[in-house]
mmCIF file of C-alpha atoms in Angstrom:
data_model
loop_
_atom_site.group_PDB
_atom_site.id
_atom_site.type_symbol
_atom_site.label_atom_id
_atom_site.label_comp_id
_atom_site.label_asym_id
_atom_site.label_seq_id
_atom_site.Cartn_x
_atom_site.Cartn_y
_atom_site.Cartn_z
ATOM 1 C CA MET J 1 54.792 2.211 -34.992
ATOM 2 C CA PRO J 2 53.566 3.094 -38.432
ATOM 3 C CA PRO J 3 49.798 4.718 -38.477
ATOM 4 C CA LEU J 4 48.495 1.954 -40.542
ATOM 5 C CA LEU J 5 50.146 -0.881 -38.456
ATOM 6 C CA LEU J 6 48.737 1.179 -35.331
ATOM 7 C CA LEU J 7 45.308 1.338 -37.021
ATOM 8 C CA THR J 8 45.160 -2.595 -37.935
ATOM 9 C CA ALA J 9 46.358 -3.510 -34.269
ATOM 10 C CA LEU J 10 43.376 -1.515 -32.753
ATOM 11 C CA ILE J 11 41.063 -2.751 -34.966
ATOM 12 C CA GLY J 12 42.253 -6.298 -34.142
ATOM 13 C CA LEU J 13 42.062 -5.694 -30.612
ATOM 14 C CA ALA J 14 38.088 -4.033 -31.106
ATOM 15 C CA LEU J 15 36.805 -6.979 -33.152
ATOM 16 C CA PRO J 16 36.287 -9.333 -30.565
ATOM 17 C CA GLN J 17 34.031 -6.573 -28.437
ATOM 18 C CA LEU J 18 31.906 -5.657 -31.732
ATOM 19 C CA THR J 19 29.749 -8.795 -31.340
ATOM 20 C CA ARG J 20 29.330 -8.029 -27.582
ATOM 21 C CA ALA J 21 26.460 -6.584 -25.899
ATOM 22 C CA PRO J 22 27.182 -2.703 -24.955
ATOM 23 C CA TYR J 23 27.263 -2.076 -21.254
ATOM 24 C CA VAL J 24 23.658 -0.848 -20.486
ATOM 25 C CA PRO J 25 22.801 -1.422 -16.850
ATOM 26 C CA SER J 26 19.100 -2.755 -15.777
ATOM 27 C CA PRO J 27 16.853 -0.287 -13.754
ATOM 28 C CA PRO J 28 16.763 -1.164 -10.115
ATOM 29 C CA ASP J 29 13.139 -1.799 -10.521
ATOM 30 C CA VAL J 30 13.684 -4.304 -13.564
ATOM 31 C CA VAL J 31 16.434 -6.110 -11.734
ATOM 32 C CA ASP J 32 14.175 -6.852 -8.694
ATOM 33 C CA ARG J 33 11.424 -8.015 -11.144
ATOM 34 C CA MET J 34 13.846 -10.312 -12.847
ATOM 35 C CA LEU J 35 15.140 -11.910 -9.586
ATOM 36 C CA ALA J 36 11.264 -12.233 -8.376
ATOM 37 C CA LEU J 37 10.205 -13.787 -11.685
ATOM 38 C CA ALA J 38 13.270 -16.509 -11.551
ATOM 39 C CA ARG J 39 11.977 -16.989 -7.465
ATOM 40 C CA VAL J 40 15.454 -16.381 -6.126
ATOM 41 C CA GLY J 41 15.695 -17.296 -2.588
ATOM 42 C CA PRO J 42 18.447 -17.796 0.044
ATOM 43 C CA GLY J 43 19.290 -21.418 -1.579
ATOM 44 C CA ASP J 44 20.295 -19.977 -4.875
ATOM 45 C CA LEU J 45 23.383 -19.647 -6.839
ATOM 46 C CA VAL J 46 22.618 -16.561 -9.325
ATOM 47 C CA TYR J 47 24.825 -16.192 -12.249
ATOM 48 C CA ASP J 48 24.646 -12.744 -13.968
ATOM 49 C CA LEU J 49 26.491 -13.029 -17.470
ATOM 50 C CA GLY J 50 27.646 -9.643 -18.465
ATOM 51 C CA SER J 51 27.538 -8.688 -14.860
ATOM 52 C CA GLY J 52 28.474 -4.943 -15.294
ATOM 53 C CA ASP J 53 28.494 -2.995 -11.880
ATOM 54 C CA GLY J 54 27.329 -6.330 -10.126
ATOM 55 C CA ARG J 55 23.911 -5.015 -9.240
ATOM 56 C CA ILE J 56 21.825 -8.217 -10.137
ATOM 57 C CA VAL J 57 23.794 -10.583 -7.980
ATOM 58 C CA ILE J 58 24.521 -7.694 -5.104
ATOM 59 C CA ALA J 59 20.605 -7.397 -5.021
ATOM 60 C CA ALA J 60 20.214 -11.272 -5.206
ATOM 61 C CA ALA J 61 22.135 -11.346 -2.164
ATOM 62 C CA GLN J 62 20.883 -8.167 -0.336
ATOM 63 C CA LYS J 63 16.938 -8.872 -0.891
ATOM 64 C CA PHE J 64 17.043 -12.392 -1.142
ATOM 65 C CA GLY J 65 19.855 -13.916 0.489
ATOM 66 C CA ALA J 66 21.373 -15.712 -2.350
ATOM 67 C CA ARG J 67 24.893 -16.092 -3.280
ATOM 68 C CA GLY J 68 25.939 -14.834 -6.635
ATOM 69 C CA VAL J 69 28.740 -14.970 -9.331
ATOM 70 C CA GLY J 70 29.078 -12.097 -11.793
ATOM 71 C CA VAL J 71 30.687 -12.527 -14.745
ATOM 72 C CA ASP J 72 32.092 -9.788 -17.338
ATOM 73 C CA ILE J 73 34.777 -9.399 -19.948
ATOM 74 C CA ASP J 74 35.632 -5.917 -18.823
ATOM 75 C CA PRO J 75 38.127 -5.604 -15.784
ATOM 76 C CA VAL J 76 37.071 -2.031 -15.385
ATOM 77 C CA ARG J 77 33.763 -3.400 -14.700
ATOM 78 C CA VAL J 78 34.676 -6.213 -12.569
ATOM 79 C CA ALA J 79 36.565 -3.815 -10.166
ATOM 80 C CA GLU J 80 33.375 -1.685 -9.853
ATOM 81 C CA ALA J 81 31.189 -4.534 -9.126
ATOM 82 C CA GLN J 82 33.337 -5.913 -6.535
ATOM 83 C CA ALA J 83 33.670 -2.198 -4.820
ATOM 84 C CA ASN J 84 29.951 -2.304 -5.024
ATOM 85 C CA ALA J 85 29.628 -5.329 -3.286
ATOM 86 C CA ALA J 86 32.047 -4.146 -0.707
ATOM 87 C CA ARG J 87 29.606 -0.758 -0.163
ATOM 88 C CA ALA J 88 26.615 -3.156 -0.038
ATOM 89 C CA GLN J 89 28.455 -5.443 2.523
ATOM 90 C CA VAL J 90 27.711 -8.709 0.476
ATOM 91 C CA GLU J 91 31.336 -9.416 -0.631
ATOM 92 C CA HIS J 92 30.906 -12.638 1.585
ATOM 93 C CA LEU J 93 27.887 -13.835 -0.781
ATOM 94 C CA VAL J 94 29.301 -12.739 -4.189
ATOM 95 C CA THR J 95 32.094 -12.931 -6.368
ATOM 96 C CA PHE J 96 32.992 -11.639 -9.601
ATOM 97 C CA ARG J 97 35.063 -13.001 -12.291
ATOM 98 C CA LEU J 98 37.023 -11.648 -15.286
ATOM 99 C CA GLN J 99 35.759 -14.388 -17.863
ATOM 100 C CA ASP J 100 33.955 -14.127 -21.151
ATOM 101 C CA ALA J 101 30.313 -15.180 -20.693
ATOM 102 C CA MET J 102 30.378 -17.543 -23.647
ATOM 103 C CA THR J 103 33.002 -20.035 -22.139
ATOM 104 C CA THR J 104 31.880 -19.736 -18.528
ATOM 105 C CA ASP J 105 31.117 -22.900 -16.575
ATOM 106 C CA VAL J 106 27.657 -22.164 -14.949
ATOM 107 C CA SER J 107 26.734 -25.635 -13.959
ATOM 108 C CA GLU J 108 26.600 -24.714 -10.454
ATOM 109 C CA ALA J 109 24.127 -21.948 -11.137
ATOM 110 C CA THR J 110 20.534 -22.369 -10.160
ATOM 111 C CA VAL J 111 19.461 -19.087 -11.589
ATOM 112 C CA VAL J 112 21.303 -17.464 -14.846
ATOM 113 C CA THR J 113 20.438 -13.894 -15.635
ATOM 114 C CA LEU J 114 21.153 -12.268 -18.897
ATOM 115 C CA TYR J 115 20.907 -8.879 -20.590
ATOM 116 C CA LEU J 116 22.783 -9.613 -23.675
ATOM 117 C CA LEU J 117 21.643 -9.088 -27.175
ATOM 118 C CA SER J 118 19.955 -12.053 -28.938
ATOM 119 C CA ALA J 119 22.567 -13.192 -30.819
ATOM 120 C CA GLN J 120 24.587 -13.707 -27.672
ATOM 121 C CA ASN J 121 21.574 -15.493 -25.885
ATOM 122 C CA VAL J 122 21.556 -17.842 -29.056
ATOM 123 C CA ARG J 123 25.182 -18.442 -28.702
ATOM 124 C CA LEU J 124 24.645 -19.299 -25.268
ATOM 125 C CA ARG J 125 21.770 -21.556 -25.206
ATOM 126 C CA PRO J 126 23.615 -24.935 -25.787
ATOM 127 C CA LEU J 127 25.843 -24.156 -23.039
ATOM 128 C CA LEU J 128 23.129 -23.218 -20.655
ATOM 129 C CA THR J 129 20.880 -26.027 -21.648
ATOM 130 C CA LYS J 130 24.301 -28.322 -21.387
ATOM 131 C CA GLN J 131 25.438 -27.156 -18.140
ATOM 132 C CA LEU J 132 22.363 -26.084 -16.106
ATOM 133 C CA ARG J 133 20.373 -28.979 -14.467
ATOM 134 C CA PRO J 134 17.102 -29.457 -14.446
ATOM 135 C CA GLY J 135 14.985 -26.890 -12.850
ATOM 136 C CA ALA J 136 17.354 -24.092 -13.040
ATOM 137 C CA ARG J 137 15.869 -21.052 -14.250
ATOM 138 C CA ILE J 138 16.916 -18.390 -16.728
ATOM 139 C CA VAL J 139 16.052 -15.005 -17.226
ATOM 140 C CA SER J 140 16.559 -12.587 -19.997
ATOM 141 C CA HIS J 141 16.018 -8.882 -19.817
ATOM 142 C CA ASN J 142 14.360 -7.395 -23.187
ATOM 143 C CA PHE J 143 15.963 -10.516 -25.417
ATOM 144 C CA ALA J 144 14.748 -13.938 -26.471
ATOM 145 C CA MET J 145 16.798 -16.925 -27.084
ATOM 146 C CA GLY J 146 15.981 -17.797 -30.823
ATOM 147 C CA ASP J 147 13.048 -20.216 -31.317
ATOM 148 C CA TRP J 148 13.441 -21.861 -27.622
ATOM 149 C CA ASN J 149 10.136 -20.757 -26.349
ATOM 150 C CA PRO J 150 10.015 -19.334 -22.661
ATOM 151 C CA ASP J 151 7.904 -20.658 -20.046
ATOM 152 C CA VAL J 152 6.820 -16.921 -19.331
ATOM 153 C CA VAL J 153 7.045 -13.795 -20.612
ATOM 154 C CA ASP J 154 6.378 -10.660 -18.692
ATOM 155 C CA THR J 155 6.273 -7.128 -20.284
ATOM 156 C CA PHE J 156 5.734 -4.039 -18.183
ATOM 157 C CA MET J 157 6.425 -0.663 -18.048
ATOM 158 C CA SER J 158 9.438 0.310 -15.904
ATOM 159 C CA ALA J 159 9.859 3.364 -13.221
ATOM 160 C CA ASP J 160 11.856 4.865 -16.348
ATOM 161 C CA GLY J 161 8.936 4.888 -18.415
ATOM 162 C CA ARG J 162 9.965 2.489 -21.000
ATOM 163 C CA SER J 163 8.514 -0.871 -21.979
ATOM 164 C CA ARG J 164 10.445 -3.866 -20.878
ATOM 165 C CA THR J 165 10.173 -7.735 -21.427
ATOM 166 C CA LEU J 166 11.471 -10.283 -19.386
ATOM 167 C CA TYR J 167 11.810 -14.031 -20.578
ATOM 168 C CA LEU J 168 11.683 -16.990 -18.134
ATOM 169 C CA TRP J 169 13.131 -20.448 -18.897
ATOM 170 C CA THR J 170 13.443 -23.339 -16.922
ATOM 171 C CA ALA J 171 15.976 -26.156 -17.964
ATOM 172 C CA ASP J 172 14.387 -29.410 -18.438
ATOM 173 C CA GLY J 173 17.777 -31.554 -19.003
ATOM 174 C CA ARG J 174 17.491 -31.331 -22.783
ATOM 175 C CA VAL J 175 20.287 -29.743 -24.808
ATOM 176 C CA ARG J 176 19.241 -27.098 -27.403
ATOM 177 C CA PRO J 177 21.459 -26.199 -30.183
#
């Protein structure tokens, strides 16, 4: 393949990824605080959009008895998450899907967790507000959802000494563009 054609093909493959959030895992204390803020319990189904290594849904299963679904576009991360769930012995409570978070059906979720960039959160807002039943909770680590005011903003210093902000919204049946 000529070098210019190869470069063009590689750029074409990379472009969809440029608008995605980079993989940056949430520290364990932040994960626990996200799940506590959302009041996760045994009756919940937690969807983590951009689930990476699966730590949020695995923690929801281990510590709160919830079921979970992790969604990621990276097959390596999905495989890693499945292995982590098996190691944690919660594979009967959690599943991981190789899907695009921007098109995932979240209608069964009672809690949705996010650690995506603000632009992705804003793009997800119509999908989340259309599909989630009233009372479902959405928790985002460090990034808001545009002009949709959160119910709770929790700013704190995490164990690694960094300032973190968590945002909590409760679905109310109103679709927000």
